[in-house]
PDB file of C-alpha atoms in Angstrom:
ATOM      1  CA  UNK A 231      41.929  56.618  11.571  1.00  0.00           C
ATOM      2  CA  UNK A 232      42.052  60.350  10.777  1.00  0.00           C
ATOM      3  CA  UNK A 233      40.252  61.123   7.757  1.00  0.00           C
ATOM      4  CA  UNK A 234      41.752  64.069   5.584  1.00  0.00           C
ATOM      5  CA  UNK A 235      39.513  66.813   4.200  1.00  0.00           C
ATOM      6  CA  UNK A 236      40.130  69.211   1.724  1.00  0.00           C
ATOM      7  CA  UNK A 237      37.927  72.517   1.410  1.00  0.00           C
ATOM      8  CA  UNK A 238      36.475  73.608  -1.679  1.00  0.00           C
ATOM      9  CA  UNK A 239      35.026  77.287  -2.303  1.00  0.00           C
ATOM     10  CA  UNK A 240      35.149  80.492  -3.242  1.00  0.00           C
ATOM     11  CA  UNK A 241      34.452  82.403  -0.003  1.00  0.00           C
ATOM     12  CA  UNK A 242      36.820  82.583   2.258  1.00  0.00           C
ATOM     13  CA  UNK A 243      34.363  82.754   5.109  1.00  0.00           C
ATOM     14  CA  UNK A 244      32.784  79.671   4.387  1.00  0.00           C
ATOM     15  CA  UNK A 245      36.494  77.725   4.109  1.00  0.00           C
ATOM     16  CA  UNK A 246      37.421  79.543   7.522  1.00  0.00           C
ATOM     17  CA  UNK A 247      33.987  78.489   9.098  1.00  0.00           C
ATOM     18  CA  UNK A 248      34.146  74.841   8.005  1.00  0.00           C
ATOM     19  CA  UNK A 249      37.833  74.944   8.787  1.00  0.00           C
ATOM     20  CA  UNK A 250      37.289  76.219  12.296  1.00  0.00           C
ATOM     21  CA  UNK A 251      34.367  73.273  12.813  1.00  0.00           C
ATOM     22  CA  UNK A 252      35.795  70.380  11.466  1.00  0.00           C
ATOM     23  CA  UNK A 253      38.635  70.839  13.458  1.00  0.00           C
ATOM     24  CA  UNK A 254      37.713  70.646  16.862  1.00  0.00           C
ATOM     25  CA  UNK A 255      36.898  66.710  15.424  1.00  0.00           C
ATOM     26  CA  UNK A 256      39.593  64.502  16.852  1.00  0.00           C
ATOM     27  CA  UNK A 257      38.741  61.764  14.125  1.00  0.00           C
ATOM     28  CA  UNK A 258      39.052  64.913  10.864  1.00  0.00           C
ATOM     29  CA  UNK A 259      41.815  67.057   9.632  1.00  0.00           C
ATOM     30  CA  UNK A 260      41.539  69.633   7.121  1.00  0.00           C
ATOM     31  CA  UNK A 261      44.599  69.662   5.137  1.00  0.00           C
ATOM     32  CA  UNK A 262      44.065  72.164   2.744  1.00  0.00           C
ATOM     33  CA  UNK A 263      41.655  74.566   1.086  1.00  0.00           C
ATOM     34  CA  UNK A 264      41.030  75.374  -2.730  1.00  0.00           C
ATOM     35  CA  UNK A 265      39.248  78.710  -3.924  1.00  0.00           C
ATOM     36  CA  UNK A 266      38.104  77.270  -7.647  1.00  0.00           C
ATOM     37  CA  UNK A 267      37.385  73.873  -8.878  1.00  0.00           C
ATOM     38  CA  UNK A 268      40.940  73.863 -10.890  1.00  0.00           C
ATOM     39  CA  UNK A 269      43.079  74.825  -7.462  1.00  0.00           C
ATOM     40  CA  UNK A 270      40.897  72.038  -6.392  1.00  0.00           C
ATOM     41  CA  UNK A 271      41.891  69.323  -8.883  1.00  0.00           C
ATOM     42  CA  UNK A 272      45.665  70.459  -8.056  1.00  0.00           C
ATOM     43  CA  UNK A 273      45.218  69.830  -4.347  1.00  0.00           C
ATOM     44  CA  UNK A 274      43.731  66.698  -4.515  1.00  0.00           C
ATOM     45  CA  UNK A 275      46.768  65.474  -6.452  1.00  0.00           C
ATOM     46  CA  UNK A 276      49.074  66.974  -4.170  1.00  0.00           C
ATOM     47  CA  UNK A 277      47.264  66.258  -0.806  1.00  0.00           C
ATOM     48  CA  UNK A 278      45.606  63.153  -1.269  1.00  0.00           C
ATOM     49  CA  UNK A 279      42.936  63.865   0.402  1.00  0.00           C
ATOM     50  CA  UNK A 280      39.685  61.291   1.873  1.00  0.00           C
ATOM     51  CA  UNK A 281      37.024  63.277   1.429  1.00  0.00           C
ATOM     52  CA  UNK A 282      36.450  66.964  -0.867  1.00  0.00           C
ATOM     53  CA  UNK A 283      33.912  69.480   0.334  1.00  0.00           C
ATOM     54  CA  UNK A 284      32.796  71.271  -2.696  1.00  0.00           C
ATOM     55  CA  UNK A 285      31.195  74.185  -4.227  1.00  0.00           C
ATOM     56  CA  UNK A 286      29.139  74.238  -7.214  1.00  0.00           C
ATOM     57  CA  UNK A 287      29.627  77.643  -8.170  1.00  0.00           C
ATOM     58  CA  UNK A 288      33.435  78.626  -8.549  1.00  0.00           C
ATOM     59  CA  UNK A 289      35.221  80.464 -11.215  1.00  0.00           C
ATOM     60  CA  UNK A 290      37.932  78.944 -13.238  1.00  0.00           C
ATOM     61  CA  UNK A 291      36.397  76.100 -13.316  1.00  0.00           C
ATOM     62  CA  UNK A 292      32.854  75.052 -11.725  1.00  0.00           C
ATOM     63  CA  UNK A 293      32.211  72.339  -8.697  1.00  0.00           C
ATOM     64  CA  UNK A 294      30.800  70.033 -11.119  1.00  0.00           C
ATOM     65  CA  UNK A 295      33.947  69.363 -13.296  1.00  0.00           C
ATOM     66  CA  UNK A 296      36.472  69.686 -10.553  1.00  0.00           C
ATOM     67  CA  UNK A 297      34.343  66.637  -9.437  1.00  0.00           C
ATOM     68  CA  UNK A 298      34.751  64.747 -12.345  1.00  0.00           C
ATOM     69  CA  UNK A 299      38.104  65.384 -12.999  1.00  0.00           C
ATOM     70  CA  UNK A 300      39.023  64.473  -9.130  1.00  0.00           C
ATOM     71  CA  UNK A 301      37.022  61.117  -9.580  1.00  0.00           C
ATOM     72  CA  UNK A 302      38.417  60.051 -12.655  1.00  0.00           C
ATOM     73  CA  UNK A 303      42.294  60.990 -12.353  1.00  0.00           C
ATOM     74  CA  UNK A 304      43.077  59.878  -8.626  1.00  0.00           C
ATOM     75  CA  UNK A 305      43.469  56.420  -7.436  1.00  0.00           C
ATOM     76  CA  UNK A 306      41.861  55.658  -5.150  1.00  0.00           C
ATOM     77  CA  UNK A 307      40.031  58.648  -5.294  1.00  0.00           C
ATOM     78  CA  UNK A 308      39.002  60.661  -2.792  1.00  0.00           C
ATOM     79  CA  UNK A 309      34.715  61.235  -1.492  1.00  0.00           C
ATOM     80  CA  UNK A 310      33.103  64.222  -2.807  1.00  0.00           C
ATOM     81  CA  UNK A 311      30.667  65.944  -0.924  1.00  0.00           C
ATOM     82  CA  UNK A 312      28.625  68.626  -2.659  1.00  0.00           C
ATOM     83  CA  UNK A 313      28.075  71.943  -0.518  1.00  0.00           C
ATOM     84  CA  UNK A 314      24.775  72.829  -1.823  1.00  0.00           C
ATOM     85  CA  UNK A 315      21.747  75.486  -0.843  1.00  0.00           C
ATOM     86  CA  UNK A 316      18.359  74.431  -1.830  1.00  0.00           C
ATOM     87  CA  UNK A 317      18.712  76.808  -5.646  1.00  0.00           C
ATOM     88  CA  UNK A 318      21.023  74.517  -6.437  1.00  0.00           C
ATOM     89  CA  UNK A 319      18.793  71.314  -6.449  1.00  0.00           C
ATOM     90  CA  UNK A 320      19.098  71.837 -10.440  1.00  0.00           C
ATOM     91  CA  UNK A 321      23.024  70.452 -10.280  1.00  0.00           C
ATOM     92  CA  UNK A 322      21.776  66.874  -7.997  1.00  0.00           C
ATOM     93  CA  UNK A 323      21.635  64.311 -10.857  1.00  0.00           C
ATOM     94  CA  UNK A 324      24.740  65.717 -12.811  1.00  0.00           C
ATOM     95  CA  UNK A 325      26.517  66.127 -10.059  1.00  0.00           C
ATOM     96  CA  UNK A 326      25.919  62.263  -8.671  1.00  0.00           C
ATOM     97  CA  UNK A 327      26.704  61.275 -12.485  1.00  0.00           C
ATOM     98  CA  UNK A 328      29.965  63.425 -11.991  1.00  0.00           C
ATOM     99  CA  UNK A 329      31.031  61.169  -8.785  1.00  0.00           C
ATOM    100  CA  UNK A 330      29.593  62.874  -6.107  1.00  0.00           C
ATOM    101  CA  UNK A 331      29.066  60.650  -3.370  1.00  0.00           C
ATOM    102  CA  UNK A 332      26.683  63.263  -1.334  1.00  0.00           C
ATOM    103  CA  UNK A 333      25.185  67.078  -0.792  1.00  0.00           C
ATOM    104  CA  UNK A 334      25.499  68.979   2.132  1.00  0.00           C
ATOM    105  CA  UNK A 335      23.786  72.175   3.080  1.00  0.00           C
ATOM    106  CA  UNK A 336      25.630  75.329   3.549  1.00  0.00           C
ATOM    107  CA  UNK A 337      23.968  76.326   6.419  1.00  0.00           C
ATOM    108  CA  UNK A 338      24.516  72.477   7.682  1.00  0.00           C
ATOM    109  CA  UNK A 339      25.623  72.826  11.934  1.00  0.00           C
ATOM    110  CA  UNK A 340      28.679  71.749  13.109  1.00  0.00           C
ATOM    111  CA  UNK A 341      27.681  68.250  13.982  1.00  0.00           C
ATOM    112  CA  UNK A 342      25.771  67.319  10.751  1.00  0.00           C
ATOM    113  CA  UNK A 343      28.704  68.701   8.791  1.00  0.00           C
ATOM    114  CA  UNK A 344      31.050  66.378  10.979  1.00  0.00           C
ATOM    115  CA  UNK A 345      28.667  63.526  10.557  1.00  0.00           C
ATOM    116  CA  UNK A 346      28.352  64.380   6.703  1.00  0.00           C
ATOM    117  CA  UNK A 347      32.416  63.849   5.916  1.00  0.00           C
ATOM    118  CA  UNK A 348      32.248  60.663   8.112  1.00  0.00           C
ATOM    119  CA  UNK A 349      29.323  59.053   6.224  1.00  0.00           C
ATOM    120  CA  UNK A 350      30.935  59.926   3.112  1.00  0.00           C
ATOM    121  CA  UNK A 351      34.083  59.053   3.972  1.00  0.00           C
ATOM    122  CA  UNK A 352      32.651  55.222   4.877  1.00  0.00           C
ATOM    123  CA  UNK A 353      31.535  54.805   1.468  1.00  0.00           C
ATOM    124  CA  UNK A 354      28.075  55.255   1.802  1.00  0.00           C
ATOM    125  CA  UNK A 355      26.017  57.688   0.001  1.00  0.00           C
ATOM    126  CA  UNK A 356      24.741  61.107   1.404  1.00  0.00           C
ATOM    127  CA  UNK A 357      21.565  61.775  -0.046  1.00  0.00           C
ATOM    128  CA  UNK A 358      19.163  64.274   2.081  1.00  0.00           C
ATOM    129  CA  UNK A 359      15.100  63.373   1.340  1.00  0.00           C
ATOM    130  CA  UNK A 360      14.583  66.442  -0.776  1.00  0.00           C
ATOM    131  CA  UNK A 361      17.487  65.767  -2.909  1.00  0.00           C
ATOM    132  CA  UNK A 362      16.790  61.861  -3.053  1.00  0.00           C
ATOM    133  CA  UNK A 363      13.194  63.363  -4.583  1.00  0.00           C
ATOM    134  CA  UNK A 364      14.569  66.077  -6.756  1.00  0.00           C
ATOM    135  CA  UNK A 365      17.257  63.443  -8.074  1.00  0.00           C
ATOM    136  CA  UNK A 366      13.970  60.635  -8.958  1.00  0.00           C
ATOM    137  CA  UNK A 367      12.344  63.437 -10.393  1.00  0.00           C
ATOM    138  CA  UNK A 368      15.479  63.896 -12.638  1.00  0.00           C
ATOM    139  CA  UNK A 369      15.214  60.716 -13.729  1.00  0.00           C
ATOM    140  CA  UNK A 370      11.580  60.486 -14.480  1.00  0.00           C
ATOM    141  CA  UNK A 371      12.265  63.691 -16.690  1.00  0.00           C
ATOM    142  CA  UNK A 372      15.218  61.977 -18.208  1.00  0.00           C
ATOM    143  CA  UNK A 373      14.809  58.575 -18.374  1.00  0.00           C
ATOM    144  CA  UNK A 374      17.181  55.255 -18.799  1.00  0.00           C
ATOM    145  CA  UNK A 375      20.513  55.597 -19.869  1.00  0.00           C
ATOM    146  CA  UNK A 376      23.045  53.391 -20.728  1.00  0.00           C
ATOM    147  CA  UNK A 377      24.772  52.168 -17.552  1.00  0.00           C
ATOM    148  CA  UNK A 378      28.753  50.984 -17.217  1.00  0.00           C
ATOM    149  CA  UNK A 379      28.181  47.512 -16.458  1.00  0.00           C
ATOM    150  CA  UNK A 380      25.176  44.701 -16.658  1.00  0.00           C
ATOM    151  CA  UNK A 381      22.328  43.875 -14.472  1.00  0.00           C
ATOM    152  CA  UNK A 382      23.210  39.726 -15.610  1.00  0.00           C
ATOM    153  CA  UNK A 383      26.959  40.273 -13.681  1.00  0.00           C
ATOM    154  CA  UNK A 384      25.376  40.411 -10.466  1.00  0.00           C
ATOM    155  CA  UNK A 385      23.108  37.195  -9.028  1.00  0.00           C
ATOM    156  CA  UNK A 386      19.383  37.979  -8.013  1.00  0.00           C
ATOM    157  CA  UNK A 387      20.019  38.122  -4.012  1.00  0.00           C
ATOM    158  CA  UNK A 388      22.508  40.981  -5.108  1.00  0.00           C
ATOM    159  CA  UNK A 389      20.268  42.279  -7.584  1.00  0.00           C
ATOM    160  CA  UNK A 390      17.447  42.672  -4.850  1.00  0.00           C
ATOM    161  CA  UNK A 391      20.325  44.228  -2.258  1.00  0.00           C
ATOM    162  CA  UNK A 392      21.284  46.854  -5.354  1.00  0.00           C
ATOM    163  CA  UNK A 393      17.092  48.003  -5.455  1.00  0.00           C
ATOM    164  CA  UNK A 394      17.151  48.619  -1.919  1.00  0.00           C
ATOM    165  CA  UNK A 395      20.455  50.413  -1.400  1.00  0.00           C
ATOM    166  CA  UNK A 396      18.964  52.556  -4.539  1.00  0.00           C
ATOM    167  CA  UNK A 397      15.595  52.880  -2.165  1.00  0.00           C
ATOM    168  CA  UNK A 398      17.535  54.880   0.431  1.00  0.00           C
ATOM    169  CA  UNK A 399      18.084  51.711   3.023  1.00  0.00           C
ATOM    170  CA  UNK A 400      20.944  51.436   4.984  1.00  0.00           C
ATOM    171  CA  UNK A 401      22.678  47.867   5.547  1.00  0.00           C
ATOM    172  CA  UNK A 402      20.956  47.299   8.856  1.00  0.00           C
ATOM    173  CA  UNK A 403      17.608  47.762   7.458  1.00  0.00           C
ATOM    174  CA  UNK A 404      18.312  45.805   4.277  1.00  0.00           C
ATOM    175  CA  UNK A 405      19.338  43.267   6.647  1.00  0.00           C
ATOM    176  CA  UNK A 406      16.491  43.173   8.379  1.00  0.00           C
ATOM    177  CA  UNK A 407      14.040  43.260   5.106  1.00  0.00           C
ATOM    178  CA  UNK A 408      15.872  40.123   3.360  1.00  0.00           C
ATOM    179  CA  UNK A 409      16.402  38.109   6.658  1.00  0.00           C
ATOM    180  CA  UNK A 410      19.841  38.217   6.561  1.00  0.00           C
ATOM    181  CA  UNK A 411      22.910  39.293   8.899  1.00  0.00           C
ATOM    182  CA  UNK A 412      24.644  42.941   8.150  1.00  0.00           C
ATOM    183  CA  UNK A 413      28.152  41.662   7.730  1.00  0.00           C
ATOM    184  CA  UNK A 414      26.491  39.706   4.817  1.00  0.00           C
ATOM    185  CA  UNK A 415      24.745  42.733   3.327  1.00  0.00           C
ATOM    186  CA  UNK A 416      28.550  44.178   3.538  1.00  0.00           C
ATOM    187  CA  UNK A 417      29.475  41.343   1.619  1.00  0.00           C
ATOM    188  CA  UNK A 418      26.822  41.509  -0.968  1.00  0.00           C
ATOM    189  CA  UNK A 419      27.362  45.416  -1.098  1.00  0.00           C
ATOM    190  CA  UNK A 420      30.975  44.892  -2.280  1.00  0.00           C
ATOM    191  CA  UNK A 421      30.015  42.687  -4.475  1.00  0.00           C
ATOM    192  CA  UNK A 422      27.876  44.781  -6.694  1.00  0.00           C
ATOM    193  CA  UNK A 423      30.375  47.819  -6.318  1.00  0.00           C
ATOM    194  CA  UNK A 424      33.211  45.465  -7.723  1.00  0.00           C
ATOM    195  CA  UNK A 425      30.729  43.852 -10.510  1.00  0.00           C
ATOM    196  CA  UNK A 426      29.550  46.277 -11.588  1.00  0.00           C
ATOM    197  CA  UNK A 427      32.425  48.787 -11.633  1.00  0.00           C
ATOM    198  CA  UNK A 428      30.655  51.586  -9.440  1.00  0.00           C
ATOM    199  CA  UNK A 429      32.859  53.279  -7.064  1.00  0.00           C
ATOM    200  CA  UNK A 430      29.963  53.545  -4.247  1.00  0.00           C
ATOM    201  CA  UNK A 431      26.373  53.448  -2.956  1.00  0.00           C
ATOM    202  CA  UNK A 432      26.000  57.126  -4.683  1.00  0.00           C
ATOM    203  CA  UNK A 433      26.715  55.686  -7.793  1.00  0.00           C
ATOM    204  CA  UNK A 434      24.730  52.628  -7.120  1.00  0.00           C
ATOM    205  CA  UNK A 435      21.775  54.364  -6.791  1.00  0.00           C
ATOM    206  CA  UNK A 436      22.664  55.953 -10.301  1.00  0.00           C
ATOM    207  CA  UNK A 437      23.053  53.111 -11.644  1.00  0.00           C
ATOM    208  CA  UNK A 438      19.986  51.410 -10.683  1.00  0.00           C
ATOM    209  CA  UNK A 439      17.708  54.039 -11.469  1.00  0.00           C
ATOM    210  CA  UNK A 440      19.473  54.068 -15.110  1.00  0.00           C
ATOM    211  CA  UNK A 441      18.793  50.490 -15.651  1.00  0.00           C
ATOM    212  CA  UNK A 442      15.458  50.398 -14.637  1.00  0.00           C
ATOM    213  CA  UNK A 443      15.873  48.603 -12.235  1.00  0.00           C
ATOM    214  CA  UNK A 444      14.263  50.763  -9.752  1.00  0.00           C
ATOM    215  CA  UNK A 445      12.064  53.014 -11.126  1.00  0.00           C
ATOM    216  CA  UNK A 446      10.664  56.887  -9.809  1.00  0.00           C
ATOM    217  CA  UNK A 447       7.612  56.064  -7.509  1.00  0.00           C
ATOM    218  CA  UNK A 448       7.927  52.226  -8.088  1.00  0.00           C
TER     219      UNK A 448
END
């Protein structure tokens, strides 16, 4: 399955250079590019895109609404990635509140930004260590709010599956920490994302930090 990606930035070098790498990928086709975050919003309706690189910084309108906007109108709506550099670690927790589902360095190679649009495009969430600790940080700053569904809608084996996806573990190794096979980690993870009304694992990780559930350095 070819997933579709649509380009998201204001210099033209950096569309062209992503462009250029993302299609020598025989699984990834770039179908279109965007300049600012509302030519972005526009494309996404008329492309359909699976996954959105974008900026942060755009004119017209900024990375960080197109984001929202693209998450909330579309259906089903496409994966956002964030295309970040590390002065940007500021936008990290509004930008996951937003509906980003990951961050990607600008200066990323070839093959992580490949990778990066596959994970993302998977449903899982792409969430580099220092942005995992500048996002916990956020929340220790911030603290709880008030999250879109209930911690009592999900049972406690998915309620200990939520804490680790929000601890940075992939299915495999939360399969191997509960004793249990991956498919049924799969199962469990689909669970919670249905419950609980969260589109993926980016937003799961939200979500359980807002709760409490999983608190910064706990």
């Amino acid at each position: 399955m070819t997933i579709r990606v649509l380009i998201a930035d204001d210099q033209g070098m950096v569309r062209t250079g992503f462009t250029v790498f993302l299609s020598t990928q025989p699984d990834i086709e770039v179908v279109g590019e965007a300049a600012n975050g509302a030519e972005a919003v526009a494309r996404v309706a008329e492309l359909r895109p699976d996954v959105v690189l974008m900026d942060v910084r755009m004119p017209v309108m900024d990375g960080l609404e197109a984001t929202r906007k693209i998450t909330e109108g579309a259906d089903p709506a496409p994966k956002v990635l964030i295309l970040t550099t590390f002065d940007l670690d500021d936008y990290v927790y509004e930008a996951l509140r937003a509906g980003a589902s990951g961050f990607l360095l600008k200066d990323a190679s070839a093959q992580q930004l490949a990778e990066a649009v596959r994970v993302v495009a998977s449903g899982e969430a792409l969430l580099a260590p220092s942005v995992t600790r500048r996002l916990i940080a956020e929340f220790a700053r911030v603290g709880p709010h008030r999250p879109r569904g209930r911690l009592d809608d999900i049972t406690e084996r998915e309620t200990e599956v939520l804490a680790l996806i929000a601890r940075g573990r992939s299915n495999q190794e939360i399969a191997e920490e509960l004793v249990l096979s991956e498919q049924t980690v799969k199962t469990h993870v689909g669970r919670i994302l249905a419950k609980l009304n969260l589109r993926d694992r980016a937003q799961a990780i939200v979500y359980a930090y807002e709760t409490g559930l999983v608190r910064p350095g706990g």
